[in-house]
PDB file of C-alpha atoms (C1' of nucleotides) in Angstrom:
ATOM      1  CA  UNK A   1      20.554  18.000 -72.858  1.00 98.00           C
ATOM      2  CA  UNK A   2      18.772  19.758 -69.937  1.00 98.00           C
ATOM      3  CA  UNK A   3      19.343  18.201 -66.682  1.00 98.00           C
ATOM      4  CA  UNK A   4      17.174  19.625 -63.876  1.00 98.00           C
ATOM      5  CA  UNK A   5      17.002  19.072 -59.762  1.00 98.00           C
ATOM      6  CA  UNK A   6      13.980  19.485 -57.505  1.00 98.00           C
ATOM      7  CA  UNK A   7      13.352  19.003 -54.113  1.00 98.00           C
ATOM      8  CA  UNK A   8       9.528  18.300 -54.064  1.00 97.00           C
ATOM      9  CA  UNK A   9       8.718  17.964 -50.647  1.00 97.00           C
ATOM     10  CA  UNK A  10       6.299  14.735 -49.949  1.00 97.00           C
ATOM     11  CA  UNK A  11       5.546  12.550 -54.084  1.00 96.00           C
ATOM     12  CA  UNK A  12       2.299  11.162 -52.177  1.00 95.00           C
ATOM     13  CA  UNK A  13       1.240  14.913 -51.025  1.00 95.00           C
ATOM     14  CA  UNK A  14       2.457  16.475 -54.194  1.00 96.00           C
ATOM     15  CA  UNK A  15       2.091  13.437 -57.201  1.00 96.00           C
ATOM     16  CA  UNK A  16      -0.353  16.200 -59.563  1.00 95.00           C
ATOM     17  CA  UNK A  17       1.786  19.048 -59.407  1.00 95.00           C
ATOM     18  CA  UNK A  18       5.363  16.923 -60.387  1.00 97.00           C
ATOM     19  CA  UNK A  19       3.609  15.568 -63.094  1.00 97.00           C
ATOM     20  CA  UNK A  20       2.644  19.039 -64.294  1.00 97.00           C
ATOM     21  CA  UNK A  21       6.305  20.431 -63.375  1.00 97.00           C
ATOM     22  CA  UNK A  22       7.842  17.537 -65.460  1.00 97.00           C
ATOM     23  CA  UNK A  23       6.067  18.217 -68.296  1.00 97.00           C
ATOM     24  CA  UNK A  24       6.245  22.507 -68.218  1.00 97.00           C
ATOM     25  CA  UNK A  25      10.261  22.041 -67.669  1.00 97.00           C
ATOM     26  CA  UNK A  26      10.947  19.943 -70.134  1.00 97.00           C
ATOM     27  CA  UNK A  27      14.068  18.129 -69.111  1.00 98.00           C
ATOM     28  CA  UNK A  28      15.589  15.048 -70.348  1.00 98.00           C
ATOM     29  CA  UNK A  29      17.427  14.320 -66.615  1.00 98.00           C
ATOM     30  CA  UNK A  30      15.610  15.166 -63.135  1.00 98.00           C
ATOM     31  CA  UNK A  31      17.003  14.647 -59.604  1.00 98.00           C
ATOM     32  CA  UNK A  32      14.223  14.542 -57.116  1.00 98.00           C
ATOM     33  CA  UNK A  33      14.878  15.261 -53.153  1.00 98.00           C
ATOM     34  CA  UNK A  34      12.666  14.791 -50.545  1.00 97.00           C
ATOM     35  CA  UNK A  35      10.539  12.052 -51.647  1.00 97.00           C
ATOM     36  CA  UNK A  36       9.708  11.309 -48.089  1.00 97.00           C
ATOM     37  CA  UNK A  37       8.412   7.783 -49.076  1.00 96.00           C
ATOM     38  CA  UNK A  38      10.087   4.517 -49.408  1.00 96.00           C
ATOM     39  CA  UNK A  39      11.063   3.412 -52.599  1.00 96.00           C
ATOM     40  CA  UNK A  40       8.389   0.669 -53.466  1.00 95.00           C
ATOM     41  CA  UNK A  41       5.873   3.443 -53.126  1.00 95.00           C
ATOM     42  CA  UNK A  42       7.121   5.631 -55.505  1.00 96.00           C
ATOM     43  CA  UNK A  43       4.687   6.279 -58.334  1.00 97.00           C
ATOM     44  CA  UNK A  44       6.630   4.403 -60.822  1.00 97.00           C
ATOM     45  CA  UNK A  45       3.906   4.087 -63.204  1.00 96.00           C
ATOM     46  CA  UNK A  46       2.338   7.758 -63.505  1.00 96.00           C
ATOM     47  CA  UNK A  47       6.014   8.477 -63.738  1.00 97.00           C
ATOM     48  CA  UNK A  48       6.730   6.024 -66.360  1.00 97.00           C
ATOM     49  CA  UNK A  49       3.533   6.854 -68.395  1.00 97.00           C
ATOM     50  CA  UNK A  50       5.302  10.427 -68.908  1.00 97.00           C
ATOM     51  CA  UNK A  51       8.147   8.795 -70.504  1.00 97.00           C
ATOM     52  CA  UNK A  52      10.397   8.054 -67.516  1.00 98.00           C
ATOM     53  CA  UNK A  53      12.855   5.774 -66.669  1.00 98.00           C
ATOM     54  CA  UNK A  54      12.959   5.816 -62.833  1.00 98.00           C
ATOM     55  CA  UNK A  55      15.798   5.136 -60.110  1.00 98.00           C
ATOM     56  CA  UNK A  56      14.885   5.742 -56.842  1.00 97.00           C
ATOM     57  CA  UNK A  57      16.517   5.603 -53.566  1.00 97.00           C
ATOM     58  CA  UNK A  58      13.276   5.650 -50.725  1.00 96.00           C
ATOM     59  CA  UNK A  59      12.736   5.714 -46.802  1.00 96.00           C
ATOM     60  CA  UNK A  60       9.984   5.656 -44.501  1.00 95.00           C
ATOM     61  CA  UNK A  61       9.220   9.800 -43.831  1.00 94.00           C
ATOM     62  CA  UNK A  62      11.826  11.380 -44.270  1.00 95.00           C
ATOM     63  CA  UNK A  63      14.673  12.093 -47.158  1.00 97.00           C
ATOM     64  CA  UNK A  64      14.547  10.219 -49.880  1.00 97.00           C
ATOM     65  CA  UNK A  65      15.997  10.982 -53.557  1.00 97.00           C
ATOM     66  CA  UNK A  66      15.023   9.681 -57.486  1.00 98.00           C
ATOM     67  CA  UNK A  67      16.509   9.874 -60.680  1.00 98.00           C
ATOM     68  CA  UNK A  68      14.260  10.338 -64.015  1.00 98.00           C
ATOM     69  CA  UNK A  69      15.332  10.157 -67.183  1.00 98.00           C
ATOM     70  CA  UNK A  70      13.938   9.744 -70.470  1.00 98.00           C
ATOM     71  CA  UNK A  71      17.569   7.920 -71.786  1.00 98.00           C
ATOM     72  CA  UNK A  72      18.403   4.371 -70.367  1.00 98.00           C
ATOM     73  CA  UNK A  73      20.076   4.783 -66.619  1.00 98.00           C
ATOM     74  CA  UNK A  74      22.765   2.361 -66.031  1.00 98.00           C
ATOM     75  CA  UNK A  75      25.159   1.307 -63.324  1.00 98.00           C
ATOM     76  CA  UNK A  76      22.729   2.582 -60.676  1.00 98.00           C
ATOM     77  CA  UNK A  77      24.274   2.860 -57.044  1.00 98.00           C
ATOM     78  CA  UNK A  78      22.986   4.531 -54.009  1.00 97.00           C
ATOM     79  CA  UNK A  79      24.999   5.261 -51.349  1.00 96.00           C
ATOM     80  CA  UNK A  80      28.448   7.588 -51.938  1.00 96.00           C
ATOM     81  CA  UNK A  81      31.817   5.603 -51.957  1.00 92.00           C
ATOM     82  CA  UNK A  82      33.104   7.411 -49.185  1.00 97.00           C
ATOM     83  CA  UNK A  83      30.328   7.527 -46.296  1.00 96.00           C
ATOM     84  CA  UNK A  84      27.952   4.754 -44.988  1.00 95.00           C
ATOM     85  CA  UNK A  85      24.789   6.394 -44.154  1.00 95.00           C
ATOM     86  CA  UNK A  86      21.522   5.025 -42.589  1.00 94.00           C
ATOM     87  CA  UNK A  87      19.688   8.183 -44.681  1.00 96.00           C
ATOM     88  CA  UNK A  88      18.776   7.698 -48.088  1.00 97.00           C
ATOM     89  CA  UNK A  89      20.480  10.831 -49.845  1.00 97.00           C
ATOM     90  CA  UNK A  90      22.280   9.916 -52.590  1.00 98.00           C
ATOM     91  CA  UNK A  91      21.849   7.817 -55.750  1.00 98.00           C
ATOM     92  CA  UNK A  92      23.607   7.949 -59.155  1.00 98.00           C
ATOM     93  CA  UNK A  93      23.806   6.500 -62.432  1.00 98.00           C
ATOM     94  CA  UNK A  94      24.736   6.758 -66.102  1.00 98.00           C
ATOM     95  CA  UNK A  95      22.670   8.354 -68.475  1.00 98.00           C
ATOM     96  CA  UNK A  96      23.000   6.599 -71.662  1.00 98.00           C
ATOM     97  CA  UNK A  97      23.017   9.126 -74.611  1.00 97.00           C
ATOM     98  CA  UNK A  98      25.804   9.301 -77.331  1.00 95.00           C
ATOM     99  CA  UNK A  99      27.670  11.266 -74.553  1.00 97.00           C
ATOM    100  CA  UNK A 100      27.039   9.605 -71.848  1.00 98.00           C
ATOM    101  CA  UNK A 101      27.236  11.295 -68.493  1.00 98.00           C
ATOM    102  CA  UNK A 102      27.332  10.413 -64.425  1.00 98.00           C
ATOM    103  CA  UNK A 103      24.744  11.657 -62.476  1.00 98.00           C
ATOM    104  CA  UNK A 104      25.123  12.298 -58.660  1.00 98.00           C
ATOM    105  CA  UNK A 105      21.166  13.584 -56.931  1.00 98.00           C
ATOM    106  CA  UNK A 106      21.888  14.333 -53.686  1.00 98.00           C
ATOM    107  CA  UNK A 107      20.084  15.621 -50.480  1.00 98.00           C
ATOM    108  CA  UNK A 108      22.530  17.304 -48.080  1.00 98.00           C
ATOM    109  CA  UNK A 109      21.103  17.442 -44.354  1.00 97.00           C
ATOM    110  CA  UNK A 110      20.247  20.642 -43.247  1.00 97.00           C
ATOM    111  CA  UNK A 111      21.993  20.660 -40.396  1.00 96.00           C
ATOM    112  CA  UNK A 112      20.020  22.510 -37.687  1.00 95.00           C
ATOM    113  CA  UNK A 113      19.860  23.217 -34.807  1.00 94.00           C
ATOM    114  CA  UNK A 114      24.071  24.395 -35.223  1.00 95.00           C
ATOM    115  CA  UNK A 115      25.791  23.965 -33.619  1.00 95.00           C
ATOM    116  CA  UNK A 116      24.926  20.232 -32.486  1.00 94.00           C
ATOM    117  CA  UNK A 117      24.834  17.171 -33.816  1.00 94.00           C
ATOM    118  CA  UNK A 118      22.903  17.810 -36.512  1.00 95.00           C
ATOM    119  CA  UNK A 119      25.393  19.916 -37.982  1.00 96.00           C
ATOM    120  CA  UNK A 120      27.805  18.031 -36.946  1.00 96.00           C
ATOM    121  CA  UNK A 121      26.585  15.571 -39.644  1.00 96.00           C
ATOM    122  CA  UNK A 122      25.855  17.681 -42.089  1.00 97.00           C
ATOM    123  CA  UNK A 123      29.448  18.894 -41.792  1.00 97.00           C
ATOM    124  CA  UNK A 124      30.580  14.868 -42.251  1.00 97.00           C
ATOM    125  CA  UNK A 125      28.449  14.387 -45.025  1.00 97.00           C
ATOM    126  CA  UNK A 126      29.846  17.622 -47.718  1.00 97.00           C
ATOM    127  CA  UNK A 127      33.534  15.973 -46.350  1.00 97.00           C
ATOM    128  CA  UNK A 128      32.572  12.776 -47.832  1.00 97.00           C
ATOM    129  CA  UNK A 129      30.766  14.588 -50.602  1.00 98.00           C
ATOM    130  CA  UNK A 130      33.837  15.954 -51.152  1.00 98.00           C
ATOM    131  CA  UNK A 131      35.930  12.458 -50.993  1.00 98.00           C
ATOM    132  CA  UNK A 132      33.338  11.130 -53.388  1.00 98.00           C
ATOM    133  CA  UNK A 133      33.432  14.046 -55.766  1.00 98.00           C
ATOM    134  CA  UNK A 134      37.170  13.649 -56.061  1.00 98.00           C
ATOM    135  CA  UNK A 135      37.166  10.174 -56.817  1.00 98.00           C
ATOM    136  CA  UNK A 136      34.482  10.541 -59.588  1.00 98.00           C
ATOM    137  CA  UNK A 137      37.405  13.306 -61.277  1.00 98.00           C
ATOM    138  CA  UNK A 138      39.867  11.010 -61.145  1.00 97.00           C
ATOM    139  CA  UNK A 139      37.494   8.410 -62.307  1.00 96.00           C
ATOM    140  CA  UNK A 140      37.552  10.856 -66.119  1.00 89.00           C
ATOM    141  CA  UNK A 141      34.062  10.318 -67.061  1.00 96.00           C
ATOM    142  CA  UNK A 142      32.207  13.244 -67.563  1.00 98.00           C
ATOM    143  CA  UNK A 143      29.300  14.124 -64.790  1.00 98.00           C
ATOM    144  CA  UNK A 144      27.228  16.635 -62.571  1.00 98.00           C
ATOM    145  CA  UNK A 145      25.887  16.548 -59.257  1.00 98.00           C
ATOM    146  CA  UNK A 146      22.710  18.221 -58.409  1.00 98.00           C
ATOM    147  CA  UNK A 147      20.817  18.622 -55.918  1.00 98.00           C
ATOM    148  CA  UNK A 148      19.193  20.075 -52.547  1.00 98.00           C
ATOM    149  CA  UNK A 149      23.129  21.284 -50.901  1.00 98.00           C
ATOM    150  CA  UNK A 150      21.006  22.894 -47.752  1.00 98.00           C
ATOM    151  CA  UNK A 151      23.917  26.003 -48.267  1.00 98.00           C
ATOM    152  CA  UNK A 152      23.508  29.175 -49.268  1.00 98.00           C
ATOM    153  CA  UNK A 153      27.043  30.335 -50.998  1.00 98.00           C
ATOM    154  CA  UNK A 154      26.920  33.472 -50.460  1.00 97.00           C
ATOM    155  CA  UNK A 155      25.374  36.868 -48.296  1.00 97.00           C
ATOM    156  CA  UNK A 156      23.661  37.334 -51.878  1.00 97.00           C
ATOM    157  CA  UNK A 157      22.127  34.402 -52.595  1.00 98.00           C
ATOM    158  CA  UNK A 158      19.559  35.421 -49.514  1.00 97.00           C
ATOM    159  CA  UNK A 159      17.347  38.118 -49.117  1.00 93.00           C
ATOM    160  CA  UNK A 160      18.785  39.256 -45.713  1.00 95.00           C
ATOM    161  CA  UNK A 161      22.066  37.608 -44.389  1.00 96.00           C
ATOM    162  CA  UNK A 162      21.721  38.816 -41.182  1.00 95.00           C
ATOM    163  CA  UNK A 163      18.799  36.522 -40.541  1.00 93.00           C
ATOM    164  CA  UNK A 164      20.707  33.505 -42.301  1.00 96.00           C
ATOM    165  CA  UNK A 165      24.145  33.675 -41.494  1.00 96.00           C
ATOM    166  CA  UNK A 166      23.485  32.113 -37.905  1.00 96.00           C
ATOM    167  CA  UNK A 167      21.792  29.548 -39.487  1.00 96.00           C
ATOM    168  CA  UNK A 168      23.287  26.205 -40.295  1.00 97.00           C
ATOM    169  CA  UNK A 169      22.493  26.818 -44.486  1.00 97.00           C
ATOM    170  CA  UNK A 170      24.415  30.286 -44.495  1.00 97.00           C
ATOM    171  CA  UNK A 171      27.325  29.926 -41.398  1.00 97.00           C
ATOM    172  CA  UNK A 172      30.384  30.714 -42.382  1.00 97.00           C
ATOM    173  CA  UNK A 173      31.745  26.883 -42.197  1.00 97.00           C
ATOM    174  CA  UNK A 174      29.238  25.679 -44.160  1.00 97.00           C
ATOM    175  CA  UNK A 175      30.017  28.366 -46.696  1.00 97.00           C
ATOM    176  CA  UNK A 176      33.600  27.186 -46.520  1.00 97.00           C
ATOM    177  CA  UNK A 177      32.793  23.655 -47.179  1.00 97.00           C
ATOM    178  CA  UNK A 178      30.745  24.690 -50.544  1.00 98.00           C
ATOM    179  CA  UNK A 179      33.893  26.118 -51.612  1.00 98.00           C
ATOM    180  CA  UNK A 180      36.150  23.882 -50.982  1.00 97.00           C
ATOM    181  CA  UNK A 181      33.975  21.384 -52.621  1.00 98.00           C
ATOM    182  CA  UNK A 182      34.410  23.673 -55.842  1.00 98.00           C
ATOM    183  CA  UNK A 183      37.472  24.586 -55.725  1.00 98.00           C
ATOM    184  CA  UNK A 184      38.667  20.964 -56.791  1.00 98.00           C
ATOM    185  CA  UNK A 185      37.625  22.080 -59.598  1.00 98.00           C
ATOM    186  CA  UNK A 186      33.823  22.094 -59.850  1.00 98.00           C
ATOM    187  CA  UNK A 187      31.841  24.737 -61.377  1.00 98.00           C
ATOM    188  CA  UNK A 188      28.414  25.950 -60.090  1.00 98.00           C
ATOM    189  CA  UNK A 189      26.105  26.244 -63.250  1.00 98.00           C
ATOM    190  CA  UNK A 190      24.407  28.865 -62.078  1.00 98.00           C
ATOM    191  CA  UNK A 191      27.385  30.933 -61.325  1.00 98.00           C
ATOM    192  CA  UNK A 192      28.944  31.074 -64.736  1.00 98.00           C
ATOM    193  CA  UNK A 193      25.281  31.566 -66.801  1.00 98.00           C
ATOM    194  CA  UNK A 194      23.457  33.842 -64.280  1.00 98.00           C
ATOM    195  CA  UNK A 195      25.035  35.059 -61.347  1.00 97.00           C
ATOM    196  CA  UNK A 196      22.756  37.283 -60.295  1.00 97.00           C
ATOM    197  CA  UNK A 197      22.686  38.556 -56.993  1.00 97.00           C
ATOM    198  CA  UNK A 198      19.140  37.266 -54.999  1.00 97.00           C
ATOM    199  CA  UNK A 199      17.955  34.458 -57.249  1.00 97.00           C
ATOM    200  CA  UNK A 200      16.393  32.197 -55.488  1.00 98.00           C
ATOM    201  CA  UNK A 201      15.192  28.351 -55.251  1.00 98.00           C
ATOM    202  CA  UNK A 202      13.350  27.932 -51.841  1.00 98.00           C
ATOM    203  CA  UNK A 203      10.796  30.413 -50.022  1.00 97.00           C
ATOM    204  CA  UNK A 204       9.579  29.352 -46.770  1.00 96.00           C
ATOM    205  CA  UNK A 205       6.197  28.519 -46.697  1.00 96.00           C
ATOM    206  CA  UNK A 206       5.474  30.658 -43.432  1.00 93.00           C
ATOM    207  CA  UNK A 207       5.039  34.559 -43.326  1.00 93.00           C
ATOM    208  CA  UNK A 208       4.079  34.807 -47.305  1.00 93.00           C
ATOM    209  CA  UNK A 209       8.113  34.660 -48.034  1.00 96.00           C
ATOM    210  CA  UNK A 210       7.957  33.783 -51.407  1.00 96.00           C
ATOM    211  CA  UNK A 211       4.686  37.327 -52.130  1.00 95.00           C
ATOM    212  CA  UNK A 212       7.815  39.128 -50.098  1.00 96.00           C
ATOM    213  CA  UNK A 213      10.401  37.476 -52.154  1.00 97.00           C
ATOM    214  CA  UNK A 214      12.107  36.246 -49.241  1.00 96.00           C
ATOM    215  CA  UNK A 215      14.105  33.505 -50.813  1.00 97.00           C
ATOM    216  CA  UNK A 216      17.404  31.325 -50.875  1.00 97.00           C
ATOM    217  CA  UNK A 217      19.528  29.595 -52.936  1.00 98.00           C
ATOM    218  CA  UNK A 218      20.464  26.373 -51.883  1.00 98.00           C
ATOM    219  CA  UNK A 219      19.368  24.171 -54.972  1.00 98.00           C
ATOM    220  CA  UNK A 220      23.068  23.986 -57.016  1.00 98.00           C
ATOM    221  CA  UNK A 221      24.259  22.243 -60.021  1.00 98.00           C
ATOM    222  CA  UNK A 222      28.020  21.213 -60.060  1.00 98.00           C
ATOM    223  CA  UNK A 223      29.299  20.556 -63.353  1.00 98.00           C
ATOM    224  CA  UNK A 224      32.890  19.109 -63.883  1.00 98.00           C
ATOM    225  CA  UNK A 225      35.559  20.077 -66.369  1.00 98.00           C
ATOM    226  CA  UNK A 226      33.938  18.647 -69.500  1.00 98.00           C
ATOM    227  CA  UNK A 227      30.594  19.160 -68.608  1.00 98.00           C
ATOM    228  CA  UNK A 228      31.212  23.128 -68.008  1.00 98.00           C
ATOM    229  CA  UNK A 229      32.498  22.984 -71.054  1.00 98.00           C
ATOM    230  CA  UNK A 230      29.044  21.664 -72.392  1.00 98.00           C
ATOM    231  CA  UNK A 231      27.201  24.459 -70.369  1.00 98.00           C
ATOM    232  CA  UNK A 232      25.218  27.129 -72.276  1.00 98.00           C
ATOM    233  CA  UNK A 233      22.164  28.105 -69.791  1.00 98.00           C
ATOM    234  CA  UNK A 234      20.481  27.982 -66.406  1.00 98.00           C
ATOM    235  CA  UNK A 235      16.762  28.362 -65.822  1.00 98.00           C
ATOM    236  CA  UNK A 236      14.975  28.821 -62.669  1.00 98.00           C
ATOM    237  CA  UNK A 237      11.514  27.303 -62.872  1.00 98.00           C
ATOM    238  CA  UNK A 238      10.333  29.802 -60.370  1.00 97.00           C
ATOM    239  CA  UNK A 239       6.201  29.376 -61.885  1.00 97.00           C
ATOM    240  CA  UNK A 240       6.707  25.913 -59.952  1.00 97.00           C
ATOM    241  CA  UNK A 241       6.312  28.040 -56.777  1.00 97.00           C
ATOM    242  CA  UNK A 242       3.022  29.823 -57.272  1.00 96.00           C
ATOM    243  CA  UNK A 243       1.270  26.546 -58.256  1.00 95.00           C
ATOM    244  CA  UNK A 244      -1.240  24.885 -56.434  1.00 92.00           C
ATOM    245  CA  UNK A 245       0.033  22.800 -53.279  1.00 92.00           C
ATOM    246  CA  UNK A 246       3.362  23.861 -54.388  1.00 96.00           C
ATOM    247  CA  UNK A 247       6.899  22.298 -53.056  1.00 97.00           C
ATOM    248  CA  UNK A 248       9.120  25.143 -51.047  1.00 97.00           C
ATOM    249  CA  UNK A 249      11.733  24.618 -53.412  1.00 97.00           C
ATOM    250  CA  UNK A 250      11.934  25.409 -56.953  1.00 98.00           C
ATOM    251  CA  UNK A 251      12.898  23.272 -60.341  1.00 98.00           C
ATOM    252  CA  UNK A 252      16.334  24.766 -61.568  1.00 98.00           C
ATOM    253  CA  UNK A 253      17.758  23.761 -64.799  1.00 98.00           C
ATOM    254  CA  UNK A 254      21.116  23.060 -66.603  1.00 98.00           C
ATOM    255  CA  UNK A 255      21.479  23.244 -70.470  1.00 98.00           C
ATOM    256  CA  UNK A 256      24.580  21.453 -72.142  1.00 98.00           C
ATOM    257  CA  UNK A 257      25.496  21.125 -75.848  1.00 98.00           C
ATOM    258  CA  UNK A 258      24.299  18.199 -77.496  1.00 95.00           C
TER     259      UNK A 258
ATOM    260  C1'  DA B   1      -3.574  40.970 -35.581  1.00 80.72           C
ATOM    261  C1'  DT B   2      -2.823  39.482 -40.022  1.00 80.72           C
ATOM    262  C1'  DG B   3      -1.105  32.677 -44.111  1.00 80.72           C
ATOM    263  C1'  DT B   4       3.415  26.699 -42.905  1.00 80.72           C
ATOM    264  C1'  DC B   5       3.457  22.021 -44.395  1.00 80.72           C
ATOM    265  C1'  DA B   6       3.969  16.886 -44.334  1.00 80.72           C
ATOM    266  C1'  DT B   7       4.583  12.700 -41.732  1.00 80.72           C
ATOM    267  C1'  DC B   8       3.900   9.484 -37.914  1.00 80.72           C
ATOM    268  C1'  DG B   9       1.760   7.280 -34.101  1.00 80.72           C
ATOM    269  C1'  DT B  10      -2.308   7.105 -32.468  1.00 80.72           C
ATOM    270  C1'  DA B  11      -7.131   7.721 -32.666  1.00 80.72           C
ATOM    271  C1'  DA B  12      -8.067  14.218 -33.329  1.00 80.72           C
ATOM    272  C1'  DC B  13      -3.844  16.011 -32.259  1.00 80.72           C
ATOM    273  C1'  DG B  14       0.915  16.617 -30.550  1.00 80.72           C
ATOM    274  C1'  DA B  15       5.743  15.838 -31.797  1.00 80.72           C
ATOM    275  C1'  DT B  16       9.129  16.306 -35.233  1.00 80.72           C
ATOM    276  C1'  DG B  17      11.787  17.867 -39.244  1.00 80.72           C
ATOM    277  C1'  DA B  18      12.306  21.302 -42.607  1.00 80.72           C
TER     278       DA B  18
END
DNA sequence: ATGTCATCGTAACGATGA
């Protein structure tokens, strides 16, 4: 089972190249961010064509976050038990295989300018994150949650902290609030297969970042207990980023045992 | 001297968010 997240940046702007990344990363699960279209004009049926089953969570401009899934999705809800929000960045569901699994796709605000209100929010939104994620442990079915965090974990998952540890994706408190979010017991996928120091998911489209290699990582997969358990790979679908009208962020990818 | 992109409101760009 290879569950994937992407934040595409604009489906109207972008429609030719998802389909193309779809079909090169062959997943069976994707969580889209940044759809930045409401959900009634999301293209369910060039979607659907590829085999899709679509959930999608849509608003005017801005935000904006589907599931795909080529297994039935059921139970589909799209706002997080523990925060009302007026900005569509959340949606789960079930994906019905013989083992099924709960599905968070989230969009975490980016939180600049910080400090400010902006951050301020983003700051609210992990802490209910949080809340939300412990509730789905104690809830004992088995899931992940993927997605655009906005939070680079660590001075090595950027190519130069000094530049990024002012910033509200790499500040020390929003590094804190990544941990504490794993430490209830949460395992980044990407940590335990890779964990290479500067691999990265997003390159600024400005100043040729991603010819320099000027990246960060700030697309994550969570996994809990029994899904870790399930966890044999990560792939960064870093191609995605060299294609035509290409997304600033990346594909990355999360293989569990059948 | 040296590559930003997408959206919206409004009518060819400026403002905004990332």
């Amino acid at each position: 089972m290879r569950i994937a997240t992407w934040n595409v940046n604009s489906m109207k702007a972008r429609l030719q190249t998802v389909l193309q990344v779809l079909t090169d990363i062959n997943a069976d699960v994707v969580c889209l961010q940044e759809l930045k279209c409401e959900t009634d004009a999301f293209p369910y049926l060039e979607i659907e064509e590829l085999g899709w089953n679509c959930a999608v969570h849509g608003q005017k401009s801005y935000n904006g976050v589907a599931l795909l899934s080529k297994f039935p999705l059921q139970d589909v809800t799209r706002e997080m038990s523990t925060l009302k929000d007026d900005q569509a960045r959340y949606i789960e569901a079930t994906v019905l295989t013989d083992k099924p699994v709960r599905v968070g796709g989230l969009y975490l605000p980016n939180g600049n300018p910080a400090p400010g209100p902006k951050y301020d929010y983003k700051l609210e939104w992990v802490a209910a994150l949080e809340d939300h994620a412990r509730s789905l442990l104690k809830a004992e079915e088995p899931f992940v949650l993927c997605g655009d965090y906005n939070a680079i974990p660590a001075p090595e998952d950027c190519w130069d902290d000094t530049v990024w540890n002012t910033d509200a994706l790499g500040l020390p408190e929003t590094r804190a609030a990544w941990r504490q979010l794993k430490h209830l017991g949460l395992t980044d996928a990407f940590e335990v297969c890779d964990g290479r120091a500067h691999q990265y998911t997003f390159w600024d489209y400005q100043g040729g970042a991603f010819q320099k290699d000027h990246g960060i990582r700030i697309d994550h997969i969570l996994a809990c207990p029994r899904m870790t358990d399930r966890l044999t790979a990560i792939e960064i679908y870093r191609k995605a980023r060299a294609m035509d009208k290409p997304s600033d962020h990346v594909p990355m990818i999360a293989i569990f045992e059948d």
